[in-house]
Coordinates of C-alpha atoms in Angstrom, one line a residue:
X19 CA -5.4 -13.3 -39.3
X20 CA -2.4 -11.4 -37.7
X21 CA -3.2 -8.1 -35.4
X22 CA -1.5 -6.0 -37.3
X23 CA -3.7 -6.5 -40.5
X24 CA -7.1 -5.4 -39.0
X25 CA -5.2 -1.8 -38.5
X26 CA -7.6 0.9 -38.6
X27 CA -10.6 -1.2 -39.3
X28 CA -10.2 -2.8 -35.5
X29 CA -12.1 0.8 -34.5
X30 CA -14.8 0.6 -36.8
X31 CA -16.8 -1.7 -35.0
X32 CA -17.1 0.6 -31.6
X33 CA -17.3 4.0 -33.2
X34 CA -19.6 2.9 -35.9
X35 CA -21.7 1.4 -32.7
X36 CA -21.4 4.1 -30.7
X37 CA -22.3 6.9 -33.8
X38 CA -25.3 5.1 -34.4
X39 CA -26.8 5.3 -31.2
X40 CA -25.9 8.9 -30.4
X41 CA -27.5 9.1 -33.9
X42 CA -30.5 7.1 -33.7
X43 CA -31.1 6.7 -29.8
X44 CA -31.8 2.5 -30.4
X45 CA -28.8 1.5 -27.7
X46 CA -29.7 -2.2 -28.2
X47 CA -29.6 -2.4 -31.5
X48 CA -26.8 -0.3 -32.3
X49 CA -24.8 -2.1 -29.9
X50 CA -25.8 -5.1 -31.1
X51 CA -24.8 -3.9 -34.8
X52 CA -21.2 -2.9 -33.8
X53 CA -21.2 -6.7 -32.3
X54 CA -22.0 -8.0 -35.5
X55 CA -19.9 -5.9 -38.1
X56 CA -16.7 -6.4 -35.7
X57 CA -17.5 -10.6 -35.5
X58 CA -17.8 -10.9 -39.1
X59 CA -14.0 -9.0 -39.5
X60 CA -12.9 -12.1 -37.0
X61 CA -14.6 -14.8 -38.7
X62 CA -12.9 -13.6 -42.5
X63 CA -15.5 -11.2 -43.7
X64 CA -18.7 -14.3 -43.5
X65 CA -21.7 -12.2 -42.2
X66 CA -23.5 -15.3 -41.3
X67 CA -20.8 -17.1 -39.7
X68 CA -20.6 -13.7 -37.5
X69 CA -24.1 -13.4 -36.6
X70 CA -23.3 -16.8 -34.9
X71 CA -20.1 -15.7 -33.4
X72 CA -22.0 -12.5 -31.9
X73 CA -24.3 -14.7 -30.2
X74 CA -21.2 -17.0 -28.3
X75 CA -19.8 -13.6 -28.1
X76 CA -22.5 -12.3 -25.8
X77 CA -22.4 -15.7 -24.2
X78 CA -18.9 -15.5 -23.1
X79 CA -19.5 -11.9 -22.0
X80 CA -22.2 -12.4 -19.2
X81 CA -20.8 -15.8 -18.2
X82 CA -17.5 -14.5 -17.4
X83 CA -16.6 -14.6 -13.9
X84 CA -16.8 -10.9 -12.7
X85 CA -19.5 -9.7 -15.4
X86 CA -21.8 -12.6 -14.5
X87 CA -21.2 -11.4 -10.7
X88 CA -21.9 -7.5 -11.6
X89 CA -25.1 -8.6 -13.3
X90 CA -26.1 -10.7 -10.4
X91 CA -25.1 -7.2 -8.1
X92 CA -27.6 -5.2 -10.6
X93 CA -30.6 -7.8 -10.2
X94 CA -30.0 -7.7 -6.8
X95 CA -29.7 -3.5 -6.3
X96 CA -33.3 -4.2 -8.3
X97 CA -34.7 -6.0 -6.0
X98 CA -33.3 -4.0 -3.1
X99 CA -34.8 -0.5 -4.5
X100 CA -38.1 -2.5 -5.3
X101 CA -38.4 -3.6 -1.5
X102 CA -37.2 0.3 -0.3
X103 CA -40.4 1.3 -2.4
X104 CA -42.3 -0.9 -0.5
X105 CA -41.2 0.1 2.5
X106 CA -41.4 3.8 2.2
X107 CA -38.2 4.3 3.5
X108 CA -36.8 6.4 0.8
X109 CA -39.6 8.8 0.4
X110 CA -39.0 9.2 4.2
X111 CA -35.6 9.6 4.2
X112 CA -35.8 12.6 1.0
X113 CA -38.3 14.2 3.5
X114 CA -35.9 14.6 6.0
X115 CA -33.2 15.8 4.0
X116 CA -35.4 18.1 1.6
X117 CA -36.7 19.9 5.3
X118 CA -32.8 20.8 5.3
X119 CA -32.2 21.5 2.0
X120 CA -33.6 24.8 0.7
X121 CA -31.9 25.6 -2.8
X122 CA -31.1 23.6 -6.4
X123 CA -27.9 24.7 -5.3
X124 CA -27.7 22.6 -1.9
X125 CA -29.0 19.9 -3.7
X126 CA -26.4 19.5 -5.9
X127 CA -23.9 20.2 -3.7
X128 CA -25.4 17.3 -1.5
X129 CA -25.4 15.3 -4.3
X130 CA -21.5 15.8 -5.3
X131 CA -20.0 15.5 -1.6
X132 CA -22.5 12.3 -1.3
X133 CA -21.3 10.7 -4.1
X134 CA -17.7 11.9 -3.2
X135 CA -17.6 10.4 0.1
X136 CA -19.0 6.9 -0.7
X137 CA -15.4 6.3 -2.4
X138 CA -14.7 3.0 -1.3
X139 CA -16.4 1.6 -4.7
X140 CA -17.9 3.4 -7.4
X141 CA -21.1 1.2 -8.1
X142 CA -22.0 1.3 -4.7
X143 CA -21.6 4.7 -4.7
X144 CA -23.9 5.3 -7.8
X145 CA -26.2 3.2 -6.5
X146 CA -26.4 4.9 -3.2
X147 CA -26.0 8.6 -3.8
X148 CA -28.5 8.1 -7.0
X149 CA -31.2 6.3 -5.0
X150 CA -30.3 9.1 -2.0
X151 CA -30.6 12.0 -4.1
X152 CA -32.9 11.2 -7.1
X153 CA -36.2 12.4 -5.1
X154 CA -34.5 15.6 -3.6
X155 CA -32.9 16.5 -7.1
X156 CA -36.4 15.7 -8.8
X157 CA -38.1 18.2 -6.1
X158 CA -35.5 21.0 -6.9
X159 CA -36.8 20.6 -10.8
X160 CA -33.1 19.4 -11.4
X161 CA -32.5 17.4 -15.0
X162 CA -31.9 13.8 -14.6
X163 CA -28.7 14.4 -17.4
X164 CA -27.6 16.9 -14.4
X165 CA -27.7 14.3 -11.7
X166 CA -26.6 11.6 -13.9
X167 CA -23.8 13.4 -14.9
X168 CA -23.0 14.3 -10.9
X169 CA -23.2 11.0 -10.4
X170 CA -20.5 9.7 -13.1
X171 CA -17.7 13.3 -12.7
X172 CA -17.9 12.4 -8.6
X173 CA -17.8 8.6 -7.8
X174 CA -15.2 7.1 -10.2
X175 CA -12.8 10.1 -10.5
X176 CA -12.4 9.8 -6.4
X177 CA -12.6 6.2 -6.0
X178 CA -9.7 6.4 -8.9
X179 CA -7.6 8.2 -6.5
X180 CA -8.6 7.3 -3.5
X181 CA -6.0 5.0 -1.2
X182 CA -8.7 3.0 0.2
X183 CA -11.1 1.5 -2.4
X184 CA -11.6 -0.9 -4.7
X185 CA -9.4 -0.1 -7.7
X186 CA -6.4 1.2 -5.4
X187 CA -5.9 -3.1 -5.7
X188 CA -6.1 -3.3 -9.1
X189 CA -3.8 0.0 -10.1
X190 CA -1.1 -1.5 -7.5
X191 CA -1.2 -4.6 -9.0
X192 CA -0.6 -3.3 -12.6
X193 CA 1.9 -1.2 -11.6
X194 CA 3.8 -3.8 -9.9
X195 CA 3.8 -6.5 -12.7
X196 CA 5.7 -3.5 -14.7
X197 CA 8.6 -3.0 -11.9
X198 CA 9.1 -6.4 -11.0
X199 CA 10.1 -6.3 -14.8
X200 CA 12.4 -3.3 -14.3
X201 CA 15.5 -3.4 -12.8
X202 CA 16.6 -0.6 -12.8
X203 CA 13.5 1.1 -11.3
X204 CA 14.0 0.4 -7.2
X205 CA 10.4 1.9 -5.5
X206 CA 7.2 0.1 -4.2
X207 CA 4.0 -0.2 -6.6
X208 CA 2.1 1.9 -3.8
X209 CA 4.8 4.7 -3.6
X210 CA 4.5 5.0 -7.8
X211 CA 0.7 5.0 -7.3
X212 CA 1.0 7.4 -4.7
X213 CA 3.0 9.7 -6.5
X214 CA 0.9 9.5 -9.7
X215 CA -1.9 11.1 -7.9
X216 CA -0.5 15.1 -8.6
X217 CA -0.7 13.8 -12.0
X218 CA -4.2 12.5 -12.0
X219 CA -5.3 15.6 -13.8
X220 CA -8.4 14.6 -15.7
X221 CA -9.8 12.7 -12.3
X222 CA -9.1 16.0 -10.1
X223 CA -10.4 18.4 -13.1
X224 CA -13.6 16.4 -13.5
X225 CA -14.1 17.1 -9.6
X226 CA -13.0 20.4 -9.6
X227 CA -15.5 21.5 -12.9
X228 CA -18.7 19.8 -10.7
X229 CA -17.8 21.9 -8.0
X230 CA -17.3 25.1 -10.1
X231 CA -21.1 24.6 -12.1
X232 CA -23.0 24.4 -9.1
X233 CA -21.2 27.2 -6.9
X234 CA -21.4 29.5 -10.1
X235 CA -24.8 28.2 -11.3
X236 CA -23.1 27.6 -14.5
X237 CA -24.1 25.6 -17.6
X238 CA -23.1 25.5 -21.0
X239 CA -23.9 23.4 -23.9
X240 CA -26.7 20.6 -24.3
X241 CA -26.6 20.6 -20.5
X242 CA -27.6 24.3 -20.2
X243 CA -31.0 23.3 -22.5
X244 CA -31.7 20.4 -20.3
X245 CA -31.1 22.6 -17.2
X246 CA -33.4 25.4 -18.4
X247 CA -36.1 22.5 -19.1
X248 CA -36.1 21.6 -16.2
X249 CA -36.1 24.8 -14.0
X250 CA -38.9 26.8 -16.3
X251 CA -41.2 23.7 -17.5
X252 CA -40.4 21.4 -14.4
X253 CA -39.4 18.6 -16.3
X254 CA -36.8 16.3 -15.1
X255 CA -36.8 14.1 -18.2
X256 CA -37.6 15.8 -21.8
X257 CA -40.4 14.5 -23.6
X258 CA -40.1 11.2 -25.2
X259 CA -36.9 10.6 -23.0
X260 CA -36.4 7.2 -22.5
X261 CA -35.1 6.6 -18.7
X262 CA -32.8 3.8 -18.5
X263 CA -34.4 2.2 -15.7
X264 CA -38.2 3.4 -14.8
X265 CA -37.8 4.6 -11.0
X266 CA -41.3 5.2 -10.7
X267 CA -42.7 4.7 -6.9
X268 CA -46.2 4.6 -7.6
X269 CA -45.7 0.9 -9.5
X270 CA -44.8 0.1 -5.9
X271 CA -47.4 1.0 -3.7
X272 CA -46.3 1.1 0.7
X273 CA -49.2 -1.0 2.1
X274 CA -51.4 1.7 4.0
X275 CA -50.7 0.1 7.6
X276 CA -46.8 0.7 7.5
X277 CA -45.6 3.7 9.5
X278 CA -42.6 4.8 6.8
X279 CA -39.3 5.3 8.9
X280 CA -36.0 6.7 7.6
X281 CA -34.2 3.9 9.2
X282 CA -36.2 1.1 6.2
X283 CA -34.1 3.0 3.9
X284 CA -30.6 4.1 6.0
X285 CA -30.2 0.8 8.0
X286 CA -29.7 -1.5 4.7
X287 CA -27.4 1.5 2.9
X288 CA -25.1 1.5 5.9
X289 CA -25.0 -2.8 5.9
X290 CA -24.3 -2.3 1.7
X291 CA -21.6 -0.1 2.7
X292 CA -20.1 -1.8 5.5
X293 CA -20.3 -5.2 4.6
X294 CA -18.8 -4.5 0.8
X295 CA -15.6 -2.7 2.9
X296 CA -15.4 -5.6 5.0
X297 CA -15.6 -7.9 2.3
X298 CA -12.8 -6.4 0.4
X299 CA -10.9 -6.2 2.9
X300 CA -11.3 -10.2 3.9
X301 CA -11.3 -11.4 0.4
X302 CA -7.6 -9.4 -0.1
X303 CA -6.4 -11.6 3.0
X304 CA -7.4 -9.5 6.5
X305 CA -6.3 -9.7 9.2
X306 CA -3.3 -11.4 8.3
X307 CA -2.3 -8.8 5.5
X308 CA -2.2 -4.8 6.5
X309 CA -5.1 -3.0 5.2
X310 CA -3.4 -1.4 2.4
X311 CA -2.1 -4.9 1.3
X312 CA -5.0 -6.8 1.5
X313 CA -6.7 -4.3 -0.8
X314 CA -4.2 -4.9 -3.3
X315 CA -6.1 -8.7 -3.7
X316 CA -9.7 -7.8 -3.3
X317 CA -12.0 -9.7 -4.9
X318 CA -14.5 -6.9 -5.8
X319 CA -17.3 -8.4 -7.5
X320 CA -17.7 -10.8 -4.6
X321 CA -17.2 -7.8 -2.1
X322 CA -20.5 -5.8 -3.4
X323 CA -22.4 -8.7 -4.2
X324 CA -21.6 -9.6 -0.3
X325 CA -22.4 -6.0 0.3
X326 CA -26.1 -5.9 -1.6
X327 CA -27.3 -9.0 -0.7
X328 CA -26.9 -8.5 3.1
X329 CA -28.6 -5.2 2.0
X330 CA -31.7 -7.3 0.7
X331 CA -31.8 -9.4 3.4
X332 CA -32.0 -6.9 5.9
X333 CA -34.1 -5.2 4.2
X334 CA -36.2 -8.4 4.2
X335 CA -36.0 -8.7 8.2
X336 CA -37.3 -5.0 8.1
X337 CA -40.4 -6.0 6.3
X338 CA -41.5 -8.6 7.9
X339 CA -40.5 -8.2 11.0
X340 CA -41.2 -4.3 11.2
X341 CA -43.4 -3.2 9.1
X342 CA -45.5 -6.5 9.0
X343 CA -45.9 -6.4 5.1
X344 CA -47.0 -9.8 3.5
X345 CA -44.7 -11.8 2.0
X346 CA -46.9 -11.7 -1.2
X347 CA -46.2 -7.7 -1.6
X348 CA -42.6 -8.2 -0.9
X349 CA -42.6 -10.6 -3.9
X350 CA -44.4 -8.7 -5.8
X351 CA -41.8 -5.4 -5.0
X352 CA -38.8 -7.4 -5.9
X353 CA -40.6 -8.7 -9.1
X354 CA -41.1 -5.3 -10.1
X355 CA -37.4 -4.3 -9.0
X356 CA -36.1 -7.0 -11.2
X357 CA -38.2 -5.3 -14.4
X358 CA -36.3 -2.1 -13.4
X359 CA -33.0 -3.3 -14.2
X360 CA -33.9 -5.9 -17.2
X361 CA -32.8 -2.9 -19.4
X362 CA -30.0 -1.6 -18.2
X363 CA -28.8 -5.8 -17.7
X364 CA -28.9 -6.0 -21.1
X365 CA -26.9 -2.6 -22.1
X366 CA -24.2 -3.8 -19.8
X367 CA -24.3 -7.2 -21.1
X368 CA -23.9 -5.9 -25.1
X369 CA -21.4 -2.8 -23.5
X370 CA -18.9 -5.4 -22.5
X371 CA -19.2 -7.5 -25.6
X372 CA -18.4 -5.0 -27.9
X373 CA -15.7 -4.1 -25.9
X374 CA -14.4 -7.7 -26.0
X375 CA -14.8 -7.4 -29.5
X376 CA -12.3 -4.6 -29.7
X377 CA -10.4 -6.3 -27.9
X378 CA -10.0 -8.9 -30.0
X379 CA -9.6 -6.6 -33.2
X380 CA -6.5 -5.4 -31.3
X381 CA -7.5 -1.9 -31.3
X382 CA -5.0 -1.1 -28.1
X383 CA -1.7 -2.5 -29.9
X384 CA -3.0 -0.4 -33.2
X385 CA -3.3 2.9 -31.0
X386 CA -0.2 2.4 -29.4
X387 CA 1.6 1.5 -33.2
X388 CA 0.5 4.5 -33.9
X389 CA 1.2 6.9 -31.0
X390 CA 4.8 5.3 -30.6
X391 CA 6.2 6.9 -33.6
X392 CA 5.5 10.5 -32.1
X393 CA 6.7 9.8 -28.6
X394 CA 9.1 11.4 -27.0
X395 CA 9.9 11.9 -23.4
X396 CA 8.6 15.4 -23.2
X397 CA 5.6 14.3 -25.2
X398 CA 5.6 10.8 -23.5
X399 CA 2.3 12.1 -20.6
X400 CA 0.4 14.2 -23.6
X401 CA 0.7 10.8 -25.7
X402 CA -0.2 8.6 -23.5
X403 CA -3.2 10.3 -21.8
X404 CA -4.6 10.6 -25.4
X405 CA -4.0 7.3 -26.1
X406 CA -5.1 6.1 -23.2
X407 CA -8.8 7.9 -23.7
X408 CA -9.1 6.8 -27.3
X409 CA -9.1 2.8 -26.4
X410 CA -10.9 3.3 -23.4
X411 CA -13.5 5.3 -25.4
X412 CA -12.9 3.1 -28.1
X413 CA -13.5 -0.3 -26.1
X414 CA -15.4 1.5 -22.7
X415 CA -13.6 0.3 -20.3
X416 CA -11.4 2.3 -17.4
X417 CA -9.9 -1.0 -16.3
X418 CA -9.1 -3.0 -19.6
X419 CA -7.3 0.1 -21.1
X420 CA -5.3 -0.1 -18.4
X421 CA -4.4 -3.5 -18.4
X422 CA -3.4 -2.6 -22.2
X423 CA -1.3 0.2 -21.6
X424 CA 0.3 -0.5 -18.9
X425 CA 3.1 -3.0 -20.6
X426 CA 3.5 -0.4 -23.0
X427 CA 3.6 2.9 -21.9
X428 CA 5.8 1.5 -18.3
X429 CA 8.9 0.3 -19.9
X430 CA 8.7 3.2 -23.1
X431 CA 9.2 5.8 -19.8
X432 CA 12.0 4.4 -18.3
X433 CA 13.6 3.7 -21.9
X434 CA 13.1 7.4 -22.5
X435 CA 13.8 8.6 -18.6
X436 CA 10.1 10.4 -18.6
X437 CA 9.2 10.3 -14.8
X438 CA 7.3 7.0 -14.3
X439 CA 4.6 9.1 -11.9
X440 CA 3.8 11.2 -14.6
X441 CA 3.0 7.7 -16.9
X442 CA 1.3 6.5 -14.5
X443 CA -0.8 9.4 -13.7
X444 CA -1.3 10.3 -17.6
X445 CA -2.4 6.0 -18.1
X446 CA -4.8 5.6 -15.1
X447 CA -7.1 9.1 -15.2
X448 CA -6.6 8.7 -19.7
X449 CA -8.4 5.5 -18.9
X450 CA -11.1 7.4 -17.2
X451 CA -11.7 10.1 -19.6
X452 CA -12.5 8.1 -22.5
X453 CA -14.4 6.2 -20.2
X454 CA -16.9 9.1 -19.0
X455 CA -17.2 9.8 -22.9
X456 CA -18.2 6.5 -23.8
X457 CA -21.8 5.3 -24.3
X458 CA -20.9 2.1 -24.0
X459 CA -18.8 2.3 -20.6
X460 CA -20.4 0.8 -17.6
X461 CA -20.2 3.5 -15.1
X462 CA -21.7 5.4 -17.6
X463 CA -24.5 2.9 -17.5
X464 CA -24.6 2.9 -14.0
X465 CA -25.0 6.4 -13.5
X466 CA -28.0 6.9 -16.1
X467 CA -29.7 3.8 -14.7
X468 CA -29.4 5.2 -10.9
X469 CA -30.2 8.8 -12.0
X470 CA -33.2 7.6 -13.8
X471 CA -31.7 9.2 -17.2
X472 CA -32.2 8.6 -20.7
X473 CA -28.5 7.2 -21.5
X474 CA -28.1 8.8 -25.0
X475 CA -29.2 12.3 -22.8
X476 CA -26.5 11.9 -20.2
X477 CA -23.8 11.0 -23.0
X478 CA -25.1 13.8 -25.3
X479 CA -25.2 16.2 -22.0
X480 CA -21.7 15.0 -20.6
X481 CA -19.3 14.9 -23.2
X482 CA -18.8 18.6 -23.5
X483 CA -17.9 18.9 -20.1
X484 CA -15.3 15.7 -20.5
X485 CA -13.9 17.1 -23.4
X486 CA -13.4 20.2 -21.4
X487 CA -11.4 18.6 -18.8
X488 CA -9.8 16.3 -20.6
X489 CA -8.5 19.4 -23.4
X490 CA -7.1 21.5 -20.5
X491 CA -5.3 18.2 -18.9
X492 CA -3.8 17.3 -22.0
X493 CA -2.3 20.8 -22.3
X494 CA -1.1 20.0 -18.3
X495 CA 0.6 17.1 -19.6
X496 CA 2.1 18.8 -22.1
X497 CA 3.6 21.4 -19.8
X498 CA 4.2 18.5 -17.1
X499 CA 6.7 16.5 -19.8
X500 CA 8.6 19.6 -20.0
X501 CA 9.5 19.4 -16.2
X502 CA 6.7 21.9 -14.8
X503 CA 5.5 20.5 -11.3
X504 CA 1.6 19.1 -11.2
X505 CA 1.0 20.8 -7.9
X506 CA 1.8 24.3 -9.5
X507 CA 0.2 23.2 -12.7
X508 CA -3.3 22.0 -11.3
X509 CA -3.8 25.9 -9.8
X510 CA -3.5 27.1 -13.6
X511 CA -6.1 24.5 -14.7
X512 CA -8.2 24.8 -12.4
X513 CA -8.5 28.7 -13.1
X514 CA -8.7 27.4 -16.9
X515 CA -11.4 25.3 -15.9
X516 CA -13.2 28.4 -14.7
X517 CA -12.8 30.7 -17.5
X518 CA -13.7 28.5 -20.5
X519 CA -16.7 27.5 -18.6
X520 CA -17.6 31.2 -17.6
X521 CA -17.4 32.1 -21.4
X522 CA -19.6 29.0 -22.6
X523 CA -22.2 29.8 -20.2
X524 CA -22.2 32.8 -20.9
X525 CA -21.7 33.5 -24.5
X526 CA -21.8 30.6 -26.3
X527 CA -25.2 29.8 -28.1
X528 CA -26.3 26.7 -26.6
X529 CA -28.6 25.9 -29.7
X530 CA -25.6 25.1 -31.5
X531 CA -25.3 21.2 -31.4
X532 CA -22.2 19.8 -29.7
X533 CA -22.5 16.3 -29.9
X534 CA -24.8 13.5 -31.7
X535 CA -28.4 13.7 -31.8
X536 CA -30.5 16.1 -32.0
X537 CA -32.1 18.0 -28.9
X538 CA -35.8 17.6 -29.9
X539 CA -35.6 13.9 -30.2

């Protein structure tokens, strides 16, 4: 069947997926669902014939190359909290940093610039700043949707921008596949992606609004009711909340002989974080390339699966050699670890294969048929940031919507003589806002599993504050295509940022629903 034919149905499949579990709170088998309904469009309408194609579908999903790596990563950060359990290390650690921490509000602040300056990768940093923080957060009576969301609005919105990291490679590298096709446009990929940062308005709102919340003590929303749960009735979670992965110390008991130190849980953090950077940097070609270069070819999965298993096995050394625990408990801690993450492994593994199955439905190429035909160079940033957060909403992923847009939107600038940074800018932070909206996006997976979260809370809690940003950046796009400079427009959206938020935490009824599902599940 061509492309073009599926049209409108090639979204069915993801939103109808997505609805259902904001609606019913089933993940699995809503995910599973979407799967189904869009495999039977691909194999002509046959129900059966696409229950079998689902099933190769989810096949070809965790098998691929960098999926199969990322899953290996998350058994792995399992098995490495299961052992930091065991060891005590973490508990020690919190009790350092809660004697220093007095307030909710330096909580969440040490949660944000955490998470903010662990931007070399953004599942290491989830990992990290949400195993860090979840005890301190949890002492302050602070929601899990609160730290989950911290977690997702202050790892990949700085790692997206940030010159030294694991997507900087992969933006290049886009980029310069479009102006080695471009003749006429005569600049480096870096200098484009360098210049496209001004225009990174959703990324740099998203910051900005975390920032703002805390230092105002500001909430609004489905957020506000989880916040006021929390601080009055000292739950975290609300009742019947399902936390994506159960982060429960007690299952892991620290044999009564070990002497907890700070260091069981710090040493192995510092070798995760170390050896990934090293590892990206190696596997991109250093020494012999420049740093900046050799990030441009990083082999990423490889890089944090270097990074987390040197973690483990250090962690390992620790134990036994240490703390002189059996190897029979340290067995028994990664067991347990692995039972943490079986969950959110198999949310991941269903996230990306719907995602493929959009994909294949062609749902990018529709979008774009459909935004083309209202594009003009004023409107060119506006269009394309929408665009951009409709597929990657649509198919939850920051990286594949980019791989999509980018042949598009590119050539369509320099055709209508839009600035290219502004293109740029509106394609790579679009991709991220539909991402931070999407239940079936893997960061967003990531940061409910390391926060501890019920997903379908963080997503219900979230979106209102995405939508926020991503409203006011569309308007700064708007304003940008008509030849306004981002550095003097970010001032007025920022200030934006701070008055819509003042008046919904303030005078907007926060029993009025604003997304799916309903409050007293």
């Amino acid at each position: 069947m061509a492309a073009e034919s599926y049209g409108i149905i090639s979204l069915f499949p993801a939103l109808f997926a997505i609805i259902l579990t904001l609606v019913s709170r089933q993940v699995l088998l809503s995910l599973f669902t979407g799967i189904w309904i869009g495999a039977t469009i691909l194999m002509g309408w046959n129900p059966i014939a696409g229950a079998a194609h689902s099933l190769q579908l989810v096949i070809n999903s965790v098998t691929g190359s960098f999926n199969s790596k990322l899953l290996l990563f998350t058994f792995l950060s399992g098995a490495m909290l299961g052992m930091i359990f065991l060891s005590g290390g973490m508990n020690a650690l919190a009790q350092r940093i809660i004697a220093r921490i007095k307030t909710r509000k330096q909580a969440e602040i040490g949660t944000g610039i955490l998470g903010m300056l662990i931007f070399v990768d953004s599942y290491a940093s989830t990992m990290i700043t949400g195993s860090v923080m979840r005890p301190i957060t949890d002492k302050f009576d602070i929601s899990r949707e609160k730290l989950s969301y911290l977690l997702d609005s202050t790892t990949s919105p700085v790692v997206s921008v940030a010159v030294v990291s694991t997507w900087v490679g992969f933006e290049v590298g886009l980029i310069r596949d479009q102006l080695n096709q471009i003749a006429s446009v005569d600049k480096s990929a870096f200098v484009v992606f360098l210049e496209s940062i001004p225009f990174r308005f959703y990324s740099l709102l998203a910051i900005a609004l975390v920032f703002i919340l805390i230092v105002m003590e500001w909430d609004f929303g489905p957020m506000k009711e989880a916040e006021e749960r929390a601080r009055t009735e000292g739950k975290v979670l609300k009742d019947g909340a399902d936390p994506l992965i159960e982060t429960r110390e007690e299952d892991i008991v620290t044999p009564d002989h070990v002497d907890a130190r700070w260091w069981y849980f710090a040493v192995p953090i510092v070798a995760l974080v170390a050896v990934t950077g090293f590892g990206l940097l190696y596997s991109g070609g250093w020494p012999s390339k420049a740093p900046v270069e050799a990030l441009k070819g990083a082999a990423t999965a490889d890089a944090i699966l270097w990074g987390v298993f040197s973690a483990c096995a250090l962690l390992l050394a620790i134990l036994v050699g240490h703390a002189r625990v059996q190897l029979d408990a340290i067995s028994d801690s990664i067991f347990e670890g692995f039972k943490m993450v079986m969950f959110p492994v198999a949310v991941l593994s269903l996230a990306w294969t719907i995602g493929s199955v959009s994909q294949s439905l062609k749902v990018g190429e529709f979008v774009i048929g459909v935004s083309q035909g209202i594009i003009t160079a004023p409107l060119l940033p506006a269009v394309v940031f929408v665009t951009a957060a409709i597929i990657s909403f649509s198919i939850g992923t920051s990286w594949g919507t980019m791989a999509i847009m980018f042949p598009v939107a590119v050539p369509l600038a320099v055709q209508l003589g839009a600035p290219l940074a502004g293109a740029t800018g509106a394609i790579l932070t679009g991709s991220l806002f539909g991402d931070h909206c999407s239940p079936i996006s893997d960061t967003t997976v990531m940061s409910s599993m390391f926060a501890g979260a019920d997903h379908v809370d963080h997503v219900n809690t979230q979106i209102p504050y995405a939508l926020l940003c991503g409203v006011v950046a569309t308007g700064l796009f708007l304003a940008s295509g008509y030849g306004v400079s981002p550095l003097m427009l970010l001032p007025v959206g920022v200030v934006a940022l701070f008055g819509v938020a003042y008046y919904l935490s303030e005078h907007a009824d926060v029993s009025v629903p604003t997304t799916f599902g309903s409050s007293s599940d």
